[in-house]
Tab-separated table of C-alpha atoms in Angstrom:
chain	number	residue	atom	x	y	z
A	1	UNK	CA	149.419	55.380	113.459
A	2	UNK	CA	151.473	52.677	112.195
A	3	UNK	CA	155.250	51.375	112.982
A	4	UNK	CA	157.177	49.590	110.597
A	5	UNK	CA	159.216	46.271	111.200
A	6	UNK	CA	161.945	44.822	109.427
A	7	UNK	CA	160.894	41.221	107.889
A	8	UNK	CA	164.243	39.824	106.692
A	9	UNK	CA	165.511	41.863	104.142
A	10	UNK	CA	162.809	44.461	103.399
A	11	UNK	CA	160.800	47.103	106.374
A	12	UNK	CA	157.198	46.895	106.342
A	13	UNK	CA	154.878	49.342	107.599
A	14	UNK	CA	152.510	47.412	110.394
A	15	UNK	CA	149.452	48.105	112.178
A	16	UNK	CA	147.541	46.550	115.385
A	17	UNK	CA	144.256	49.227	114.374
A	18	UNK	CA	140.541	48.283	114.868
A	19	UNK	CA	140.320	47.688	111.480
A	20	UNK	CA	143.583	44.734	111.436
A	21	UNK	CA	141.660	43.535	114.679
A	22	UNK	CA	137.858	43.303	112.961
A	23	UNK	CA	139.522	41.472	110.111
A	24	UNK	CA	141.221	39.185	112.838
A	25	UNK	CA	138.102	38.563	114.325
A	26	UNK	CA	136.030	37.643	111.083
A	27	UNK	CA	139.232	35.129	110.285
A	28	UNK	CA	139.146	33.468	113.745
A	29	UNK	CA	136.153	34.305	115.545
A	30	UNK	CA	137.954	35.881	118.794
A	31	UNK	CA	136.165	39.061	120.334
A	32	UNK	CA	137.544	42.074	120.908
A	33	UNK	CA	137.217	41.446	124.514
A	34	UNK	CA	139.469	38.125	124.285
A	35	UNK	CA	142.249	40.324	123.017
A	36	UNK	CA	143.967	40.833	125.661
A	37	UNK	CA	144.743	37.419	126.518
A	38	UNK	CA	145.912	36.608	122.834
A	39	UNK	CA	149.263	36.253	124.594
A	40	UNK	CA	148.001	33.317	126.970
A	41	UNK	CA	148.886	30.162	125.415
A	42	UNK	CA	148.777	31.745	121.564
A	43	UNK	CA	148.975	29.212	118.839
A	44	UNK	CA	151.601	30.230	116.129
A	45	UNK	CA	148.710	30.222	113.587
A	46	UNK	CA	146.973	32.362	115.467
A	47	UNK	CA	149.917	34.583	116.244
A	48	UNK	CA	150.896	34.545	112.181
A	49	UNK	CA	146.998	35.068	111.604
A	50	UNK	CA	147.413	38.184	113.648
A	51	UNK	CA	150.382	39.626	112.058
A	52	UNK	CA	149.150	39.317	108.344
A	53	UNK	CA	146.221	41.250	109.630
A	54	UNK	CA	148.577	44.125	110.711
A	55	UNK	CA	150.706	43.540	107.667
A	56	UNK	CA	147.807	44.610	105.391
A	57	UNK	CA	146.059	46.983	107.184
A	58	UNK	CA	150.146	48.754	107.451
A	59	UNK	CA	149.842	48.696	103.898
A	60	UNK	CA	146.332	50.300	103.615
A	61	UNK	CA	147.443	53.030	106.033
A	62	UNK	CA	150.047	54.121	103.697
A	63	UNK	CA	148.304	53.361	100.241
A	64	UNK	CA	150.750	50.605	99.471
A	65	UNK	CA	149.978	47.810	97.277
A	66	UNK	CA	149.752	44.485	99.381
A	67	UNK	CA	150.455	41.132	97.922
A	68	UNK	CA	151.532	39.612	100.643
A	69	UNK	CA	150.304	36.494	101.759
A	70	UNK	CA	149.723	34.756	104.958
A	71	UNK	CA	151.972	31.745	103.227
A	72	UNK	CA	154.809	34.549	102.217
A	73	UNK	CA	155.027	35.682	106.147
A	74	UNK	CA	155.202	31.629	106.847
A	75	UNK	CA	157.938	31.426	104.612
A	76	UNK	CA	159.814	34.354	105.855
A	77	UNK	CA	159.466	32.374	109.201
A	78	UNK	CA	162.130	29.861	108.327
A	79	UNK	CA	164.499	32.305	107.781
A	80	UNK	CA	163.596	34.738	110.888
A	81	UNK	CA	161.286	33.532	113.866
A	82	UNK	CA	162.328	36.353	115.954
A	83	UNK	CA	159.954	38.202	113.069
A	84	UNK	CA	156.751	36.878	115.254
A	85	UNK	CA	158.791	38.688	118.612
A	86	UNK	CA	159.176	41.781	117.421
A	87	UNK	CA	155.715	42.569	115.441
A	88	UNK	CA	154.325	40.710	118.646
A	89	UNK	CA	156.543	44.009	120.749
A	90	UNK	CA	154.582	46.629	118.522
A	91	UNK	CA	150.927	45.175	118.894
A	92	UNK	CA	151.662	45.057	122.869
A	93	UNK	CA	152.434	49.147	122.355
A	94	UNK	CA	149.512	49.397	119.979
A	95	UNK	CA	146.958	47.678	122.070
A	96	UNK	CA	147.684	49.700	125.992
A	97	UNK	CA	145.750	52.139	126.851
A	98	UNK	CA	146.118	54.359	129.978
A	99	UNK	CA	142.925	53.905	131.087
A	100	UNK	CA	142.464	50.980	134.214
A	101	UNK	CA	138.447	51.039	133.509
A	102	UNK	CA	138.204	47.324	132.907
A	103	UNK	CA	135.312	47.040	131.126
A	104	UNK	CA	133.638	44.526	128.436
A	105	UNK	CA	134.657	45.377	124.736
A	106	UNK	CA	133.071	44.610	122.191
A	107	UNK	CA	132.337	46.226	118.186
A	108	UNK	CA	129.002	47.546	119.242
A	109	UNK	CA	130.524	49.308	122.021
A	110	UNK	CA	133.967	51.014	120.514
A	111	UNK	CA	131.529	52.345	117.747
A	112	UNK	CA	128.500	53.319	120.455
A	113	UNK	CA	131.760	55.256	122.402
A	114	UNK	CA	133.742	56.733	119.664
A	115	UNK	CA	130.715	57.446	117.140
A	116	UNK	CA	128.128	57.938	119.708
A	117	UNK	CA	129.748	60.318	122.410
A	118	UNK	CA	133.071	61.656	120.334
A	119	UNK	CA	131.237	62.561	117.432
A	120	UNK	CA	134.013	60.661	115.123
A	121	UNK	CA	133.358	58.991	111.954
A	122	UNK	CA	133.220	55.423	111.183
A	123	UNK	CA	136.911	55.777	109.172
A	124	UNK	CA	138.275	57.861	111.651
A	125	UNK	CA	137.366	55.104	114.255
A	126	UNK	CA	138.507	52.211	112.663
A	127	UNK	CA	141.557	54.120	111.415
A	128	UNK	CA	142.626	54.528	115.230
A	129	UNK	CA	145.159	52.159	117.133
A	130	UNK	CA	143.630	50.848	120.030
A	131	UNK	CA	146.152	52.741	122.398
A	132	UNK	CA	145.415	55.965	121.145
A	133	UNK	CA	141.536	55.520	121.094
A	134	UNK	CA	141.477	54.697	124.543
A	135	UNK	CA	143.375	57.816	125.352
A	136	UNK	CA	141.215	60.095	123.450
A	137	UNK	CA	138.619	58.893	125.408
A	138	UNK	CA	140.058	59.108	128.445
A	139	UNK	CA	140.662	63.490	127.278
A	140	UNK	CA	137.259	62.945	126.546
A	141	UNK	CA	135.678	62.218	129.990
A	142	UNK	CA	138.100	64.847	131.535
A	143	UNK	CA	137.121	67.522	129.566
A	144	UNK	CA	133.590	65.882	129.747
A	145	UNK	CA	134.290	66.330	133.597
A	146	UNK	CA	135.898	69.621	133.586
A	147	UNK	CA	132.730	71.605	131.772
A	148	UNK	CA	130.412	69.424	134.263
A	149	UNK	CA	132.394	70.977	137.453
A	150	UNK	CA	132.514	74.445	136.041
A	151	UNK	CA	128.888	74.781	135.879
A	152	UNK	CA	128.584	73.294	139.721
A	153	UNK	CA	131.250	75.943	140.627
A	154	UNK	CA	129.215	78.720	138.857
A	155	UNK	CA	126.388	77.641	140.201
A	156	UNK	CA	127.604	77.705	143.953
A	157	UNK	CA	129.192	81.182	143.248
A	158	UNK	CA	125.994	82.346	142.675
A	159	UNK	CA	124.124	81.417	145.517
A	160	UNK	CA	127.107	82.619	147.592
A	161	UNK	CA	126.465	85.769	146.563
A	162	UNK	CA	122.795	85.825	146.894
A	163	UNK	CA	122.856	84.860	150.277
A	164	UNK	CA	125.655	87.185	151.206
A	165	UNK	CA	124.176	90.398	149.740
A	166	UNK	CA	121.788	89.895	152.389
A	167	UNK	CA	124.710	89.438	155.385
A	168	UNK	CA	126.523	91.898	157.104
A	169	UNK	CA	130.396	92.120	155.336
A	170	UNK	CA	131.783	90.591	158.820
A	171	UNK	CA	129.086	87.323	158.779
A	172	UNK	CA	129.862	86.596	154.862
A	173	UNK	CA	130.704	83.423	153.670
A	174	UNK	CA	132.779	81.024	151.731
A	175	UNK	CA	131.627	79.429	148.677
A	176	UNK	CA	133.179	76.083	150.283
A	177	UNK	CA	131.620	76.597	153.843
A	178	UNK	CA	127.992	76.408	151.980
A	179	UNK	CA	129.041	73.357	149.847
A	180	UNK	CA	132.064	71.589	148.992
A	181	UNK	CA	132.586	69.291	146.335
A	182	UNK	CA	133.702	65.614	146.735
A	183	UNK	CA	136.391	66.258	144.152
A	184	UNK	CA	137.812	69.441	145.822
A	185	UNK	CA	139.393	66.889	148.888
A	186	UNK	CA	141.677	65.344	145.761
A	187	UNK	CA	142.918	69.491	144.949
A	188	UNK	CA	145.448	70.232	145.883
A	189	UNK	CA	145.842	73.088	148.658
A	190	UNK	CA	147.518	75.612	146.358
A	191	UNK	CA	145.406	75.616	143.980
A	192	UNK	CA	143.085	78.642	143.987
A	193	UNK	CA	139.247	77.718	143.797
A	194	UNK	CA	137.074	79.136	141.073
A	195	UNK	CA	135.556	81.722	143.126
A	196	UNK	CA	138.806	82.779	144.366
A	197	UNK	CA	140.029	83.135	140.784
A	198	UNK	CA	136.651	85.269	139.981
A	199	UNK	CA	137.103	87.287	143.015
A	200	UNK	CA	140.575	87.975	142.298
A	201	UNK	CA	139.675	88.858	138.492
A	202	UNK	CA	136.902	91.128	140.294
A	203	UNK	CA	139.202	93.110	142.226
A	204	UNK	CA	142.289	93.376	139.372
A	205	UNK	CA	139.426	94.907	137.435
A	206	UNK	CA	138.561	97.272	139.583
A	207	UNK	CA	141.571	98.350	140.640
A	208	UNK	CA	142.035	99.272	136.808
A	209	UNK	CA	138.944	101.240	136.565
A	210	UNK	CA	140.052	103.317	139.314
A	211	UNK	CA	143.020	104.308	137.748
């Protein structure tokens, strides 16, 4: 994912990825953790450091030949400072994330996270925008979360069943009176529990066998 930004006369494709950002780090020795206070007190070497970084890697996402030099962006300074502004406006989008997990970044751990548990690739990692990894890990935890709960739910409509086989119809009970999950109080009311759904599937279907 990559934006492009008007430098004087000419629009060049830019992009805040992990890949502009692991270059950034091996030019100035900042962590990945420190990059979110890049905007505390940033030098404007750092800050044209940080562009060029995007500048290329723009380029590399859309197989364009980049001559560009850190002392041609410098130059184009003189003529436009609001340049630094608005490439500074796109890394800001770039770099949030919707997750509030504050946690400590690092290399090691974006690879351990997206290679490890997403099953991407190394390109398809470092080819990612730090905004949109962080969401596809965050759809990655809920539907991480989502299989987790549908086995507890099958699970508990199971033993509801076993135990009530063995009850009288009138002393039956709920699959929430014999447990109830913690993340059932956060539900909201009209939503129909999983058992309700499979009872409800039960009866359709035999309603249209009896036809």
């Amino acid at each position: 994912m990559y934006e492009y930004v008007k430098i004087n006369e000419k629009k060049r494709p830019i992009k805040f990825g992990f890949n502009c950002l692991r270059k950034f780090s091996k030019i100035t020795g900042m962590g990945l953790n420190e990059m979110d206070k890049l905007g505390d007190n940033m030098t404007l070497d750092t800050a044209v450091t940080l562009i060029w970084c995007a500048l290329e890697d723009g380029a590399r996402a859309t197989k364009e030949k980049f001559t560009y030099t850190i002392d041609n962006l410098s130059d184009e300074l003189d003529n436009d400072i609001t340049i630094i502004e608005r490439c500074m406006e796109v890394f800001t989008d770039q770099m949030s994330a919707s997750t509030e997990t504050k946690i400590d970044i690092s290399y090691d751990l974006i690879e351990q996270i997206g290679i490890g548990k997403m099953g991407m690739t190394y390109e398809q990692v470092y080819n990612m925008i730090p905004r949109v990894f962080w969401n596809a890990y965050d759809g990655y935890i809920e539907q991480h979360n989502y299989r987790e709960r549908s086995e507890w739910y099958r699970a508990r409509w199971m033993t509801t069943n076993l135990i009530n086989i063995h009850l009288p119809k009138a002393k039956q009970i709920k699959a929430q009176k014999l447990v109830k999950f913690e993340w059932e109080d956060e539900m909201k009311s009209d939503i129909m529990t999983y058992e309700d759904s499979l009872e409800l599937i039960e009866k359709n279907r035999k309603i249209k066998n009896a036809k």
